[in-house]
Short mmCIF file of C-alpha atoms in Angstrom, two decimals:
data_model
loop_
_atom_site.label_atom_id
_atom_site.label_comp_id
_atom_site.label_asym_id
_atom_site.label_seq_id
_atom_site.Cartn_x
_atom_site.Cartn_y
_atom_site.Cartn_z
CA MET A 15 -6.64 -13.81 31.42
CA ASN A 16 -4.83 -14.01 28.04
CA ILE A 17 -1.11 -13.62 28.17
CA ARG A 18 -1.01 -11.21 25.19
CA PHE A 19 -3.53 -8.95 27.03
CA ILE A 20 -1.39 -9.06 30.11
CA LEU A 21 1.82 -8.23 28.12
CA PHE A 22 -0.08 -5.47 26.26
CA VAL A 23 -1.44 -3.71 29.35
CA ALA A 24 1.83 -4.02 31.19
CA PHE A 25 3.72 -2.39 28.21
CA ARG A 26 1.20 0.35 28.16
CA TYR A 27 1.61 1.07 31.82
CA PHE A 28 5.47 0.84 31.54
CA LYS A 29 5.55 3.42 28.69
CA GLU A 30 2.92 5.63 30.36
CA LYS A 31 4.97 5.81 33.39
CA ARG A 32 7.96 7.09 31.56
CA LYS A 33 5.70 9.84 30.06
CA SER A 34 4.07 10.97 33.19
CA LYS A 35 5.74 13.60 35.24
CA ARG A 36 3.90 12.45 38.39
CA THR A 37 5.55 8.92 38.51
CA ALA A 38 9.13 9.77 38.24
CA SER A 39 9.85 7.21 40.89
CA SER A 40 9.71 4.28 38.29
CA VAL A 41 12.32 6.14 36.25
CA LEU A 42 14.47 6.45 39.35
CA SER A 43 13.84 2.78 39.95
CA SER A 44 15.20 1.82 36.43
CA THR A 45 18.11 4.21 37.10
CA GLY A 46 18.80 2.66 40.39
CA ILE A 47 18.91 -0.85 38.84
CA ALA A 48 21.20 0.49 36.02
CA VAL A 49 23.61 2.13 38.46
CA GLY A 50 23.70 -0.88 40.65
CA VAL A 51 24.30 -3.35 37.74
CA MET A 52 26.97 -0.90 36.26
CA THR A 53 28.69 -0.53 39.48
CA LEU A 54 28.78 -4.22 40.45
CA THR A 55 29.93 -5.21 36.92
CA ALA A 56 32.75 -2.71 36.91
CA VAL A 57 33.89 -3.45 40.58
CA ILE A 58 33.79 -7.35 40.15
CA GLY A 59 35.46 -7.03 36.57
CA VAL A 60 38.40 -5.00 38.18
CA MET A 61 38.36 -7.38 41.24
CA ASN A 62 38.68 -10.32 38.96
CA GLY A 63 41.33 -8.83 37.01
CA PHE A 64 43.49 -8.22 40.21
CA GLN A 65 42.83 -11.78 41.71
CA LEU A 66 43.44 -13.59 38.38
CA SER A 67 46.56 -11.62 37.84
CA PHE A 68 47.78 -13.21 41.22
CA ILE A 69 46.13 -16.61 40.68
CA GLU A 70 47.31 -17.47 37.23
CA PRO A 71 51.12 -16.94 37.70
CA LEU A 72 50.84 -18.66 41.09
CA ILE A 73 49.31 -21.74 39.41
CA ASN A 74 50.90 -21.90 36.02
CA ILE A 75 54.37 -21.18 37.26
CA GLY A 76 54.30 -21.91 41.06
CA SER A 77 52.29 -24.86 42.20
CA PHE A 78 50.84 -25.93 38.87
CA HIS A 79 47.36 -27.60 38.96
CA ILE A 80 48.50 -30.83 40.46
CA GLN A 81 51.77 -31.75 42.05
CA ILE A 82 53.25 -35.31 42.41
CA SER A 83 55.91 -35.61 44.92
CA GLY A 84 57.64 -37.81 47.43
CA GLY A 85 58.89 -40.76 45.21
CA PRO A 86 61.83 -41.78 43.02
CA VAL A 87 62.13 -40.64 39.40
CA MET A 88 59.05 -41.67 37.67
CA ASP A 89 59.31 -44.28 34.86
CA GLU A 90 58.33 -43.52 31.37
CA ARG A 91 55.31 -45.84 31.27
CA LYS A 92 53.75 -43.99 34.24
CA THR A 93 54.45 -40.48 32.84
CA GLU A 94 52.89 -41.51 29.53
CA MET A 95 49.72 -42.88 31.24
CA ILE A 96 49.42 -39.61 33.12
CA ARG A 97 49.85 -37.53 30.00
CA ASP A 98 47.15 -39.67 28.29
CA ILE A 99 44.56 -38.60 30.86
CA ASP A 100 41.88 -36.52 29.06
CA GLN A 101 42.13 -33.51 31.35
CA VAL A 102 45.96 -33.39 31.43
CA GLU A 103 47.59 -30.85 29.20
CA ALA A 104 51.17 -31.22 30.27
CA LEU A 105 53.31 -33.02 32.72
CA ILE A 106 56.45 -31.16 33.80
CA PRO A 107 59.29 -32.56 35.99
CA PHE A 108 61.07 -29.94 38.06
CA SER A 109 63.19 -29.59 41.21
CA GLU A 110 63.11 -26.82 43.95
CA HIS A 111 65.86 -25.72 46.24
CA GLN A 112 66.47 -22.83 48.59
CA ALA A 113 69.55 -20.90 47.86
CA LEU A 114 71.46 -17.62 48.48
CA ILE A 115 72.52 -15.49 45.47
CA GLU A 116 75.60 -13.42 45.95
CA GLY A 117 75.51 -14.20 49.56
CA ASN A 118 72.81 -11.67 50.51
CA ALA A 119 69.64 -12.61 48.68
CA ALA A 120 67.55 -15.65 49.44
CA CYS A 121 65.66 -17.18 46.60
CA ILE A 122 63.97 -20.34 45.27
CA LEU A 123 66.02 -22.03 42.69
CA ARG A 124 63.85 -24.02 40.42
CA GLY A 125 65.22 -26.50 38.02
CA ILE A 126 63.00 -26.79 34.93
CA PRO A 127 63.49 -28.68 31.62
CA ALA A 128 65.36 -26.53 28.99
CA ASN A 129 62.67 -27.33 26.56
CA ILE A 130 59.69 -26.43 28.84
CA ASN A 131 58.13 -24.14 26.11
CA GLU A 132 57.67 -27.16 24.00
CA ILE A 133 56.31 -29.38 26.85
CA ASP A 134 54.12 -26.79 28.31
CA PRO A 135 53.20 -23.87 25.80
CA SER A 136 51.04 -22.16 28.32
CA PHE A 137 54.14 -21.67 30.64
CA GLN A 138 55.40 -18.74 28.55
CA GLU A 139 51.97 -17.07 28.63
CA SER A 140 52.46 -16.10 32.30
CA PHE A 141 55.37 -13.89 31.57
CA ASP A 142 55.40 -10.31 30.34
CA THR A 143 56.76 -10.46 26.72
CA ASP A 144 58.22 -6.97 27.04
CA PHE A 145 61.01 -8.40 29.09
CA ASN A 146 63.69 -11.01 28.49
CA LEU A 147 61.98 -14.19 29.68
CA ILE A 148 62.62 -17.71 28.53
CA PRO A 149 63.42 -17.33 24.88
CA GLY A 150 64.22 -21.00 24.17
CA GLU A 151 66.61 -23.88 25.10
CA THR A 152 69.72 -21.74 24.82
CA SER A 153 68.64 -19.61 27.86
CA ILE A 154 69.15 -22.19 30.45
CA GLY A 155 70.26 -25.13 28.31
CA GLU A 156 73.91 -24.37 29.09
CA PRO A 157 75.20 -25.89 32.35
CA ASP A 158 76.30 -22.41 33.81
CA THR A 159 73.30 -20.33 32.94
CA ILE A 160 70.61 -18.95 35.05
CA LEU A 161 67.43 -16.74 34.68
CA LEU A 162 66.59 -14.28 37.42
CA GLY A 163 63.31 -12.66 38.40
CA TYR A 164 63.27 -9.07 37.35
CA LEU A 165 63.05 -7.62 40.83
CA LEU A 166 65.72 -10.15 42.10
CA ALA A 167 68.10 -8.99 39.40
CA SER A 168 67.27 -5.43 40.20
CA HIS A 169 67.99 -5.98 43.83
CA LEU A 170 71.25 -7.57 43.05
CA GLY A 171 72.06 -5.05 40.55
CA VAL A 172 72.93 -7.46 37.87
CA HIS A 173 71.98 -7.64 34.32
CA PRO A 174 72.00 -10.29 31.52
CA GLY A 175 75.70 -11.05 30.83
CA ASP A 176 76.77 -10.75 34.46
CA SER A 177 77.64 -13.73 36.59
CA VAL A 178 76.37 -14.52 40.11
CA SER A 179 77.45 -16.96 42.85
CA ILE A 180 74.88 -19.39 44.23
CA THR A 181 74.93 -21.40 47.45
CA THR A 182 72.09 -23.76 48.34
CA PHE A 183 71.00 -24.37 51.91
CA PRO A 184 72.49 -25.78 54.06
CA GLY A 185 75.50 -24.77 52.01
CA ASN A 186 76.22 -28.22 50.40
CA TRP A 187 76.41 -26.85 46.82
CA SER A 188 78.01 -23.77 45.46
CA SER A 189 78.46 -22.65 41.88
CA LYS A 190 78.89 -19.61 39.67
CA LYS A 191 76.23 -19.06 37.03
CA ASN A 192 75.92 -16.58 34.03
CA VAL A 193 72.79 -14.61 34.00
CA THR A 194 71.35 -15.01 30.51
CA GLY A 195 68.10 -13.12 31.08
CA THR A 196 65.47 -11.93 33.42
CA PHE A 197 61.68 -12.79 33.54
CA GLN A 198 58.68 -10.79 34.83
CA THR A 199 55.26 -12.08 35.76
CA TRP A 200 54.02 -8.92 37.55
CA TYR A 201 53.56 -11.27 40.55
CA HIS A 202 55.83 -9.75 43.20
CA GLU A 203 56.73 -12.81 45.07
CA ILE A 204 57.78 -14.74 42.03
CA ASP A 205 59.78 -11.76 40.35
CA ARG A 206 61.55 -11.02 43.63
CA ASN A 207 62.39 -14.52 44.89
CA TRP A 208 62.60 -16.88 42.02
CA ALA A 209 65.41 -18.02 39.63
CA PHE A 210 65.34 -20.66 37.02
CA ILE A 211 68.18 -23.08 36.04
CA SER A 212 68.05 -26.19 33.82
CA LEU A 213 66.80 -29.44 35.38
CA GLU A 214 70.09 -31.02 34.24
CA THR A 215 72.12 -28.39 36.12
CA ALA A 216 69.80 -28.81 39.17
CA SER A 217 70.56 -32.54 39.29
CA GLY A 218 74.08 -31.79 40.21
CA ILE A 219 72.85 -30.22 43.50
CA VAL A 220 72.27 -33.67 44.91
CA GLU A 221 75.16 -35.27 46.62
CA GLY A 222 76.47 -38.74 46.59
CA GLY A 223 75.20 -39.74 43.16
CA LYS A 224 71.58 -40.15 44.41
CA ASP A 225 68.61 -39.66 42.13
CA PRO A 226 67.46 -36.08 42.19
CA SER A 227 64.34 -35.30 44.20
CA LEU A 228 62.01 -34.51 41.35
CA ILE A 229 58.49 -32.94 41.67
CA TYR A 230 56.02 -33.49 38.79
CA GLY A 231 53.69 -30.60 37.88
CA VAL A 232 50.59 -31.32 36.02
CA LYS A 233 48.81 -28.75 33.92
CA LEU A 234 45.15 -29.41 33.22
CA LYS A 235 42.89 -28.01 30.44
CA ASN A 236 40.50 -26.86 33.01
CA ARG A 237 41.83 -26.31 36.53
CA PHE A 238 38.40 -26.91 38.02
CA GLY A 239 38.65 -30.54 36.85
CA ASP A 240 41.35 -31.14 39.34
CA ARG A 241 39.38 -33.43 41.63
CA GLU A 242 38.68 -36.09 38.97
CA ALA A 243 42.20 -35.69 37.60
CA VAL A 244 43.68 -36.32 41.06
CA MET A 245 41.60 -39.48 41.49
CA ARG A 246 42.82 -40.88 38.12
CA ILE A 247 46.44 -40.11 38.77
CA LYS A 248 46.27 -41.73 42.32
CA LYS A 249 44.83 -44.78 40.69
CA ILE A 250 47.81 -44.87 38.14
CA LEU A 251 50.29 -44.29 40.97
CA GLU A 252 48.51 -46.79 43.49
CA GLY A 253 51.11 -48.77 45.60
CA THR A 254 53.80 -46.10 45.07
CA PRO A 255 54.97 -43.61 47.73
CA TYR A 256 54.00 -40.57 45.55
CA VAL A 257 51.74 -37.81 47.11
CA VAL A 258 49.30 -36.28 44.72
CA ARG A 259 47.88 -32.77 45.67
CA SER A 260 45.90 -30.21 43.69
CA TRP A 261 46.27 -26.50 43.63
CA ARG A 262 43.41 -26.07 46.06
CA GLU A 263 45.53 -27.62 48.94
CA PHE A 264 48.66 -25.51 48.20
CA ASN A 265 46.97 -22.21 48.22
CA LYS A 266 43.75 -22.96 50.25
CA THR A 267 44.06 -20.07 52.65
CA PHE A 268 44.94 -17.51 49.91
CA PHE A 269 42.04 -18.57 47.69
CA ASN A 270 39.49 -18.80 50.51
CA ALA A 271 40.47 -15.19 51.39
CA LEU A 272 40.00 -13.98 47.70
CA LEU A 273 36.63 -15.69 47.68
CA MET A 274 35.49 -14.18 50.85
CA GLU A 275 36.57 -10.68 49.56
CA LYS A 276 34.52 -11.15 46.41
CA ILE A 277 31.44 -12.45 48.33
CA LEU A 278 31.53 -9.53 50.80
CA MET A 279 32.05 -6.97 48.01
CA MET A 280 29.06 -8.32 46.00
CA LEU A 281 26.82 -8.31 49.22
CA LEU A 282 27.64 -4.71 50.02
CA ILE A 283 27.16 -3.40 46.50
CA GLY A 284 24.06 -5.69 46.21
CA LEU A 285 22.42 -3.63 48.84
CA ILE A 286 21.80 -1.15 46.09
CA PHE A 287 19.26 -3.65 44.62
CA ILE A 288 17.50 -3.93 48.02
CA VAL A 289 17.06 -0.15 48.31
CA VAL A 290 15.88 0.06 44.69
CA GLY A 291 13.53 -2.87 45.41
CA PHE A 292 11.85 -0.90 48.05
CA ASN A 293 11.53 2.08 45.75
CA ILE A 294 9.77 -0.16 43.06
CA PHE A 295 7.51 -1.65 45.82
CA HIS A 296 6.34 1.83 47.00
CA SER A 297 6.02 2.97 43.30
CA LEU A 298 3.93 0.08 42.16
CA LYS A 299 1.89 0.00 45.37
CA ARG A 300 0.98 3.67 44.61
CA SER A 301 0.23 2.62 40.99
CA VAL A 302 -2.27 0.10 42.11
CA PHE A 303 -4.13 2.45 44.32
CA GLU A 304 -4.13 5.04 41.43
CA ARG A 305 -5.62 2.43 38.96
CA LYS A 306 -8.22 1.04 41.24
CA GLU A 307 -10.89 1.90 38.60
CA GLU A 308 -9.15 0.16 35.88
CA ILE A 309 -8.51 -2.85 37.95
CA ALA A 310 -12.14 -3.01 38.80
CA VAL A 311 -13.12 -2.83 35.09
CA PHE A 312 -10.76 -5.63 34.29
CA LYS A 313 -12.31 -7.73 36.96
CA ALA A 314 -15.83 -6.87 35.89
CA LEU A 315 -14.99 -7.86 32.34
CA GLY A 316 -13.97 -11.38 33.59
CA ALA A 317 -10.32 -10.94 34.34
CA SER A 318 -9.12 -13.11 37.36
CA PRO A 319 -7.35 -11.42 40.29
CA GLY A 320 -4.09 -13.42 39.51
CA GLY A 321 -4.23 -12.14 35.84
CA VAL A 322 -4.51 -8.58 36.93
CA ARG A 323 -1.85 -9.01 39.40
CA ASN A 324 0.51 -10.44 36.72
CA ILE A 325 0.19 -7.14 34.82
CA PHE A 326 1.89 -5.35 37.73
CA ILE A 327 4.34 -8.13 38.23
CA PHE A 328 5.41 -8.00 34.53
CA GLU A 329 5.63 -4.27 34.77
CA GLY A 330 8.16 -4.67 37.60
CA PHE A 331 10.04 -7.16 35.52
CA LEU A 332 10.14 -4.58 32.64
CA ILE A 333 11.70 -1.99 35.05
CA GLY A 334 14.30 -4.59 36.18
CA ILE A 335 15.16 -5.65 32.72
CA SER A 336 15.31 -2.21 31.31
CA GLY A 337 17.70 -1.09 34.01
CA CYS A 338 19.66 -4.27 33.73
CA LEU A 339 20.41 -3.85 30.03
CA VAL A 340 21.48 -0.27 30.52
CA GLY A 341 23.49 -1.08 33.46
CA VAL A 342 25.38 -3.98 31.73
CA ILE A 343 26.25 -1.88 28.74
CA LEU A 344 27.57 1.00 30.92
CA GLY A 345 29.34 -1.45 33.09
CA LEU A 346 31.19 -3.14 30.24
CA VAL A 347 32.14 0.26 28.79
CA VAL A 348 33.36 1.59 32.11
CA THR A 349 35.29 -1.67 32.89
CA HIS A 350 37.06 -1.99 29.62
CA ASN A 351 38.00 1.70 29.62
CA ILE A 352 38.82 1.89 33.26
CA ASN A 353 42.46 2.83 32.66
CA GLU A 354 41.58 5.59 30.20
CA LEU A 355 39.06 6.90 32.71
CA PHE A 356 41.70 7.07 35.33
CA ARG A 357 44.02 9.03 33.01
CA LEU A 358 41.27 11.40 32.08
CA THR A 359 40.49 12.01 35.66
CA GLU A 360 43.95 12.63 36.55
CA PHE A 361 44.16 15.07 33.58
CA LEU A 362 41.16 17.02 34.65
CA ILE A 363 42.25 17.32 38.24
CA ASN A 364 45.90 18.05 37.80
CA ASP A 365 46.15 19.76 34.52
CA ILE A 366 42.85 21.76 34.58
CA VAL A 367 41.61 22.13 38.23
CA PHE A 368 44.99 22.42 40.06
CA ALA A 369 46.81 24.34 37.32
CA ASN A 370 44.16 26.90 37.07
CA LEU A 371 43.87 27.26 40.90
CA GLU A 372 47.66 27.71 41.15
CA LYS A 373 47.31 30.51 38.38
CA LEU A 374 44.57 32.20 40.24
CA LEU A 375 46.18 32.14 43.59
CA SER A 376 49.67 32.95 42.25
CA PHE A 377 48.98 36.71 43.09
CA PHE A 378 48.66 35.95 46.69
CA LEU A 379 50.65 32.79 47.17
CA PRO A 380 53.36 32.67 44.36
CA ASP A 381 54.90 29.50 45.86
CA LEU A 382 51.62 27.56 46.06
CA ARG A 383 51.95 24.12 44.36
CA PHE A 384 49.22 21.48 44.84
CA GLN A 385 50.40 17.80 45.03
CA ARG A 386 49.45 16.15 41.84
CA VAL A 387 46.80 13.29 42.21
CA SER A 388 47.73 9.88 40.91
CA ILE A 389 44.67 7.46 41.09
CA PHE A 390 46.91 4.66 39.72
CA SER A 391 50.59 4.53 39.32
CA PRO A 392 52.89 1.56 38.47
CA ASP A 393 55.44 3.07 40.76
CA VAL A 394 53.16 2.44 43.75
CA PHE A 395 51.47 -0.71 42.62
CA TYR A 396 53.41 -3.45 41.04
CA ILE A 397 51.32 -3.74 37.95
CA LYS A 398 51.48 -2.11 34.50
CA GLN A 399 47.79 -1.07 34.48
CA VAL A 400 44.52 -1.97 36.17
CA PRO A 401 43.76 -5.46 35.10
CA VAL A 402 40.30 -6.31 34.04
CA ARG A 403 38.50 -9.56 33.57
CA VAL A 404 34.70 -9.88 33.04
CA LEU A 405 33.36 -13.21 33.59
CA LEU A 406 30.17 -14.19 31.84
CA PRO A 407 28.57 -16.35 34.64
CA GLU A 408 28.96 -13.46 37.16
CA THR A 409 27.58 -10.99 34.73
CA LEU A 410 24.62 -13.14 34.26
CA PHE A 411 24.22 -13.62 38.11
CA ILE A 412 24.26 -9.83 38.61
CA CYS A 413 21.56 -9.52 35.98
CA PHE A 414 19.48 -12.26 37.55
CA PHE A 415 19.58 -10.69 40.90
CA SER A 416 18.67 -7.25 39.66
CA MET A 417 15.64 -8.54 37.91
CA LEU A 418 14.72 -10.74 40.68
CA SER A 419 14.77 -7.86 43.16
CA SER A 420 12.52 -5.75 40.84
CA THR A 421 10.05 -8.65 40.05
CA ALA A 422 9.78 -9.64 43.74
CA ALA A 423 9.10 -6.03 44.81
CA ALA A 424 6.39 -5.94 42.16
CA TRP A 425 4.90 -9.19 43.44
CA PHE A 426 4.68 -7.95 46.96
CA ALA A 427 3.31 -4.51 45.79
CA SER A 428 0.47 -6.01 43.64
CA GLY A 429 -0.89 -7.98 46.56
CA LYS A 430 -3.66 -5.59 47.03
CA VAL A 431 -5.11 -6.38 43.65
CA VAL A 432 -6.69 -9.52 44.96
CA SER A 433 -8.76 -7.60 47.68
CA ILE A 434 -10.19 -5.01 45.17
CA LYS A 435 -13.91 -5.71 44.70
CA PRO A 436 -15.34 -4.24 41.34
CA ALA A 437 -18.81 -3.56 42.87
CA GLU A 438 -17.45 -1.35 45.64
CA ILE A 439 -15.25 0.67 43.33
CA LEU A 440 -17.56 1.04 40.35
CA ARG A 441 -20.66 1.87 42.45
CA TYR A 442 -19.41 5.46 42.92
CA GLU A 443 -18.36 5.98 39.23
#
């Protein structure tokens, strides 16, 4: 059968279904696809926002993409060879120590280069610019200066300009430092437990004039290219005691938990498509039964059973793609305005529903006050607002799965087309 004829008939059936009051199930099928796509797009977008708001600070500030440790101070030739690798964006030497601040707050004391913003421009991107982060070399460039995490400084009750005493474990180094600023990443563990000093200052922690125990953090242009980068770095450092590990090894349990959470969420919400698929199956199965005479005419005129079946399969595809397009548009609108929708919902519940109920019931219960609803509050969740990140591959996967479910349902529903015999149907017409 001619493909143009198949498309023509399928479009006619598709439009006719939307005009017919008797076949509202097809409209419900498209609506179900749209609701499923919208819901899954919004939920995964918000989930990505939360997960990446944890992952990015953890990698960009904490573990970096690759860590090189366990060896002496690296010579300039090797560092240049590593920086020349295509995937490498920056190589940052640092040291890390456990310490007590003011004698009652444990923290991770990290020594970083004073000019880290020049070495690694992406380092500062992980900080909230509304707060006093690392403004330049002068912040930790002086020997007696320190930067504290925002929550750590709040816990200690200190502000920029105050001084704090630091003692490293097991108590072999103690000093007094001036707090030149605070930083905030909105990642609770870092903001509550970390402090930065200059790498030069940190080198004084090592006793006996020994070489400082440096760790080298490698930033990549694409963190998913870590496997190849690790192999090339290991080749450069072959024969040395250095240990090379990627971000996958440092945070394996945490990342696996996040991945499992996302997969389970997609499976649960993806059940919507299975339910809608059954709806499409029954809708098109009834459509095949109602159009037995038309199918018989097509076959009598020379149409093959496969060609007639393709009409209904393409009709199912149209149901899927129409619902998918509407769902993606609505999902993106909801996702990118999720904070405004939360504020609007809180306003409607608190300032309209609860306020009016209190006025109506004030005659009987003058002291009645409803507790105000807060869907999202920075006081409860340690984030400024609900983070959102829509990823194109995941959106395309959602669209593909929605269209696959509708097309597969149409394929199963149109199976009866093959068994329809024109002579038997047209004999009674």
